[in-house]
Amino acid sequence: VSHCFPLNFNPQRPEVSGVQGILDAYHYTLSQVDLYGPTNFSSILEATIQYASAGVSQERQQYHILLVITDGEITDMEKTIEKIVHASSLPISIVIVGVGTADFTKMETLDADDNPLIDKYGKRMERDIVQFVPLRKFHSRSGANFSLARETLAEIPDQFLGCMKKYNIKPNPPPLRHQQSTFIGGPQGPPAPYPTGQQSYPPYPVGPGGTAPYPSDQPPGSIPPYPTGPPSRRDSPLSLRSTARQ
């Protein structure tokens, strides 16, 4: 049982292109794996911490948002608190959406709006980085989709600005147009294969009937079937995590 693996089954290149790429990979993965308990958060939190550990600076203005959708109560509460306390010093926000009728009392604890989390070593979280939203709260409302989106994203702006102010980081000037078509690494990175306003090539492939292009019969170590910019078009641009820039 693995509680943390890339949906495209490629640990070396776990990124996909855009929201549609996430949905395609998710739908494909559902046909390849069996869902299994228990519900643990600590491993995916650790993976997010590794992504964000490069830090943030005036030159490197990256902020990471982890979205967790769960239908069960977690069983690794102590480890999860420890990871969240660690993550609170990094450019990370965590949004947890609870689906179904499970008891989400522990999620309310992780939200920590009233009582900051303290790990087993006595370390207190540096800032509030968690927002928990129970999906059932919005089922009977008119305009439920709008309300859910607003509630889900409600704390992100303050969390983002709080992190930037902590490190005394100011907004950089907007990039030139030619720089907007490069990979997350900045102007020195390879060209990104997602649309940049130019007619070139499609941002990600789609199989017959809209199926996701992740064949399961690829031999180990083979080149993944999603594209990148010239010349090989084999690198993928966006991670399953969200990255915000000032």
Short mmCIF file of C-alpha atoms in Angstrom, two decimals:
data_model
loop_
_atom_site.label_atom_id
_atom_site.label_comp_id
_atom_site.label_asym_id
_atom_site.label_seq_id
_atom_site.Cartn_x
_atom_site.Cartn_y
_atom_site.Cartn_z
CA VAL A 1 0.00 0.00 0.00
CA SER A 2 1.40 3.39 -1.01
CA HIS A 3 0.01 6.64 0.37
CA CYS A 4 2.05 8.86 -1.92
CA PHE A 5 2.73 8.21 -5.60
CA PRO A 6 2.49 10.27 -8.82
CA LEU A 7 -0.73 9.76 -10.74
CA ASN A 8 1.22 9.39 -13.97
CA PHE A 9 3.32 6.64 -12.32
CA ASN A 10 6.52 8.48 -13.19
CA PRO A 11 8.43 9.48 -10.02
CA GLN A 12 11.16 11.17 -12.07
CA ARG A 13 8.66 13.40 -13.89
CA PRO A 14 5.48 13.61 -11.80
CA GLU A 15 4.23 16.83 -13.43
CA VAL A 16 1.28 17.20 -15.77
CA SER A 17 0.08 20.15 -17.80
CA GLY A 18 -2.68 22.24 -16.26
CA VAL A 19 -5.92 21.32 -14.54
CA GLN A 20 -7.05 19.14 -17.43
CA GLY A 21 -3.81 17.19 -17.15
CA ILE A 22 -4.56 16.54 -13.48
CA LEU A 23 -8.09 15.32 -14.29
CA ASP A 24 -6.87 13.10 -17.13
CA ALA A 25 -4.19 11.52 -14.96
CA TYR A 26 -6.65 11.03 -12.09
CA HIS A 27 -9.27 9.33 -14.26
CA TYR A 28 -6.65 7.07 -15.79
CA THR A 29 -5.22 6.13 -12.39
CA LEU A 30 -8.64 5.12 -11.06
CA SER A 31 -8.66 2.31 -13.60
CA GLN A 32 -5.18 1.13 -12.59
CA VAL A 33 -5.25 1.06 -8.77
CA ASP A 34 -7.49 -0.10 -5.94
CA LEU A 35 -8.44 2.51 -3.35
CA TYR A 36 -7.44 1.37 0.10
CA GLY A 37 -7.31 2.62 3.70
CA PRO A 38 -6.21 3.86 6.10
CA THR A 39 -6.16 7.59 5.35
CA ASN A 40 -2.72 9.07 6.02
CA PHE A 41 -1.58 12.61 5.22
CA SER A 42 1.99 12.70 6.48
CA SER A 43 3.62 11.20 3.37
CA ILE A 44 2.06 13.66 0.90
CA LEU A 45 2.85 16.50 3.29
CA GLU A 46 6.49 15.38 3.37
CA ALA A 47 6.57 15.33 -0.45
CA THR A 48 5.18 18.88 -0.55
CA ILE A 49 7.74 20.03 2.01
CA GLN A 50 10.50 18.65 -0.22
CA TYR A 51 9.19 20.70 -3.15
CA ALA A 52 9.01 23.88 -1.07
CA SER A 53 12.28 23.43 0.81
CA ALA A 54 14.17 25.40 -1.82
CA GLY A 55 12.58 28.36 -0.10
CA VAL A 56 11.43 31.70 -1.42
CA SER A 57 13.45 34.80 -2.20
CA GLN A 58 13.17 38.07 -4.13
CA GLU A 59 14.42 36.26 -7.22
CA ARG A 60 12.61 32.96 -6.57
CA GLN A 61 9.03 33.96 -5.86
CA GLN A 62 7.27 30.62 -5.71
CA TYR A 63 4.40 29.63 -3.44
CA HIS A 64 2.95 26.12 -3.21
CA ILE A 65 -0.67 25.13 -2.59
CA LEU A 66 -1.48 21.55 -1.63
CA LEU A 67 -5.09 20.48 -2.21
CA VAL A 68 -6.14 17.34 -0.31
CA ILE A 69 -9.51 15.75 -1.11
CA THR A 70 -10.41 13.04 1.40
CA ASP A 71 -13.42 10.92 2.31
CA GLY A 72 -12.00 9.54 5.53
CA GLU A 73 -10.68 10.53 8.93
CA ILE A 74 -6.90 10.44 9.15
CA THR A 75 -5.10 7.84 11.26
CA ASP A 76 -1.65 9.51 11.47
CA MET A 77 -2.68 12.64 13.34
CA GLU A 78 0.55 13.08 15.31
CA LYS A 79 2.79 12.79 12.24
CA THR A 80 0.46 15.05 10.27
CA ILE A 81 0.65 17.78 12.93
CA GLU A 82 4.44 17.47 12.95
CA LYS A 83 4.57 17.94 9.16
CA ILE A 84 2.17 20.90 9.19
CA VAL A 85 4.20 22.62 11.91
CA HIS A 86 7.30 22.12 9.75
CA ALA A 87 5.51 23.34 6.62
CA SER A 88 4.31 26.50 8.37
CA SER A 89 7.80 27.98 8.01
CA LEU A 90 7.80 27.34 4.23
CA PRO A 91 5.92 28.95 1.30
CA ILE A 92 3.03 26.47 1.53
CA SER A 93 -0.74 26.59 1.98
CA ILE A 94 -2.84 23.46 2.52
CA VAL A 95 -6.51 23.16 1.56
CA ILE A 96 -8.38 20.07 2.78
CA VAL A 97 -11.80 19.23 1.32
CA GLY A 98 -13.77 16.58 3.20
CA VAL A 99 -16.10 14.52 1.01
CA GLY A 100 -18.90 12.35 2.42
CA THR A 101 -20.32 11.80 5.88
CA ALA A 102 -17.20 10.80 7.81
CA ASP A 103 -16.34 12.37 11.16
CA PHE A 104 -14.00 15.21 10.24
CA THR A 105 -13.37 16.45 13.77
CA LYS A 106 -9.62 16.00 13.36
CA MET A 107 -9.69 18.12 10.22
CA GLU A 108 -11.20 20.97 12.20
CA THR A 109 -8.27 20.61 14.60
CA LEU A 110 -5.80 20.81 11.72
CA ASP A 111 -7.51 23.98 10.49
CA ALA A 112 -6.09 25.63 13.62
CA ASP A 113 -7.99 28.91 13.27
CA ASP A 114 -8.45 29.22 17.03
CA ASN A 115 -5.71 26.99 18.46
CA PRO A 116 -2.33 26.88 16.66
CA LEU A 117 -0.91 23.39 16.23
CA ILE A 118 1.91 22.25 18.48
CA ASP A 119 3.90 19.13 17.64
CA LYS A 120 5.07 16.48 20.08
CA TYR A 121 8.36 18.33 20.57
CA GLY A 122 6.56 21.46 21.76
CA LYS A 123 7.17 23.45 18.56
CA ARG A 124 4.31 25.77 17.61
CA MET A 125 3.32 26.42 14.00
CA GLU A 126 4.68 29.75 12.75
CA ARG A 127 1.55 30.75 10.84
CA ASP A 128 -1.86 29.41 9.88
CA ILE A 129 -1.50 27.50 6.60
CA VAL A 130 -4.48 25.09 6.66
CA GLN A 131 -8.05 25.60 5.47
CA PHE A 132 -10.57 22.76 5.94
CA VAL A 133 -13.84 22.76 4.00
CA PRO A 134 -16.52 20.03 4.42
CA LEU A 135 -18.19 19.53 1.04
CA ARG A 136 -21.53 18.52 2.58
CA LYS A 137 -21.88 22.02 3.98
CA PHE A 138 -22.58 23.32 0.47
CA HIS A 139 -24.81 20.60 -1.01
CA SER A 140 -28.13 22.24 -0.21
CA ARG A 141 -27.13 25.82 -1.01
CA SER A 142 -28.07 27.75 -4.10
CA GLY A 143 -24.93 28.79 -5.95
CA ALA A 144 -23.08 25.96 -4.21
CA ASN A 145 -20.17 25.89 -6.66
CA PHE A 146 -19.40 29.56 -6.15
CA SER A 147 -19.72 29.28 -2.38
CA LEU A 148 -17.46 26.23 -2.28
CA ALA A 149 -14.79 27.92 -4.40
CA ARG A 150 -14.92 31.06 -2.25
CA GLU A 151 -14.66 29.09 1.00
CA THR A 152 -11.86 26.89 -0.34
CA LEU A 153 -9.70 29.83 -1.40
CA ALA A 154 -10.74 32.24 1.38
CA GLU A 155 -7.50 32.10 3.40
CA ILE A 156 -4.99 31.76 0.56
CA PRO A 157 -4.42 35.49 -0.12
CA ASP A 158 -3.64 36.33 3.52
CA GLN A 159 -1.46 33.24 3.89
CA PHE A 160 0.46 34.10 0.73
CA LEU A 161 0.94 37.75 1.68
CA GLY A 162 1.89 36.79 5.23
CA CYS A 163 4.64 34.55 3.92
CA MET A 164 5.99 37.20 1.54
CA LYS A 165 5.95 39.88 4.24
CA LYS A 166 7.75 37.53 6.62
CA TYR A 167 10.67 37.34 4.17
CA ASN A 168 10.33 41.02 3.17
CA ILE A 169 9.74 40.08 -0.46
CA LYS A 170 8.30 42.67 -2.85
CA PRO A 171 6.54 41.96 -6.15
CA ASN A 172 8.88 41.69 -9.11
CA PRO A 173 8.10 43.55 -12.33
CA PRO A 174 5.92 41.48 -14.70
CA PRO A 175 8.00 39.31 -17.06
CA LEU A 176 8.42 40.16 -20.69
CA ARG A 177 6.16 38.28 -23.04
CA HIS A 178 8.88 35.94 -24.28
CA GLN A 179 9.69 35.05 -20.67
CA GLN A 180 6.09 33.99 -19.96
CA SER A 181 6.50 30.93 -22.17
CA THR A 182 9.30 29.40 -20.13
CA PHE A 183 9.28 26.69 -17.50
CA ILE A 184 8.83 27.35 -13.77
CA GLY A 185 12.59 27.73 -13.41
CA GLY A 186 12.43 31.16 -15.07
CA PRO A 187 13.73 32.74 -18.28
CA GLN A 188 16.71 30.37 -18.41
CA GLY A 189 14.51 27.28 -18.48
CA PRO A 190 13.38 25.35 -21.57
CA PRO A 191 10.31 26.53 -23.52
CA ALA A 192 7.04 25.45 -21.96
CA PRO A 193 4.68 23.26 -23.99
CA TYR A 194 1.49 24.95 -22.81
CA PRO A 195 -0.22 27.75 -24.77
CA THR A 196 1.45 31.15 -24.64
CA GLY A 197 -0.74 33.01 -27.11
CA GLN A 198 1.12 31.65 -30.12
CA GLN A 199 -0.10 29.09 -32.60
CA SER A 200 2.38 26.29 -32.23
CA TYR A 201 1.54 22.85 -30.86
CA PRO A 202 -1.02 21.50 -28.42
CA PRO A 203 -0.15 21.68 -24.72
CA TYR A 204 -0.73 18.03 -23.88
CA PRO A 205 -1.83 14.96 -25.82
CA VAL A 206 -5.19 13.24 -25.51
CA GLY A 207 -5.82 9.66 -26.53
CA PRO A 208 -8.86 8.33 -28.44
CA GLY A 209 -12.14 9.46 -27.00
CA GLY A 210 -10.47 11.89 -24.63
CA THR A 211 -8.60 9.22 -22.67
CA ALA A 212 -5.44 10.14 -20.82
CA PRO A 213 -2.18 9.46 -22.71
CA TYR A 214 -0.47 7.30 -20.10
CA PRO A 215 -0.16 3.80 -21.60
CA SER A 216 0.37 1.03 -19.06
CA ASP A 217 2.29 -1.15 -21.50
CA GLN A 218 5.32 1.16 -21.65
CA PRO A 219 8.55 -0.67 -20.71
CA PRO A 220 10.27 0.52 -17.51
CA GLY A 221 12.41 3.58 -18.11
CA SER A 222 10.74 4.45 -21.41
CA ILE A 223 10.10 8.05 -22.41
CA PRO A 224 6.77 9.30 -21.03
CA PRO A 225 4.16 10.18 -23.68
CA TYR A 226 3.56 13.79 -22.68
CA PRO A 227 5.35 16.60 -24.50
CA THR A 228 7.59 19.49 -23.72
CA GLY A 229 9.02 22.38 -25.64
CA PRO A 230 11.53 22.04 -28.48
CA PRO A 231 13.56 20.16 -29.35
CA SER A 232 12.36 16.98 -27.66
CA ARG A 233 9.01 18.13 -26.26
CA ARG A 234 9.31 15.51 -23.57
CA ASP A 235 9.38 17.55 -20.35
CA SER A 236 6.12 18.45 -18.66
CA PRO A 237 5.62 21.95 -17.26
CA LEU A 238 3.35 21.95 -14.28
CA SER A 239 3.30 19.95 -11.10
CA LEU A 240 0.21 18.56 -9.42
CA ARG A 241 0.88 21.21 -6.84
CA SER A 242 -0.12 24.77 -7.65
CA THR A 243 2.52 27.46 -7.85
CA ALA A 244 1.65 31.13 -7.38
CA ARG A 245 3.87 34.04 -8.29
CA GLN A 246 3.78 37.67 -7.27
#
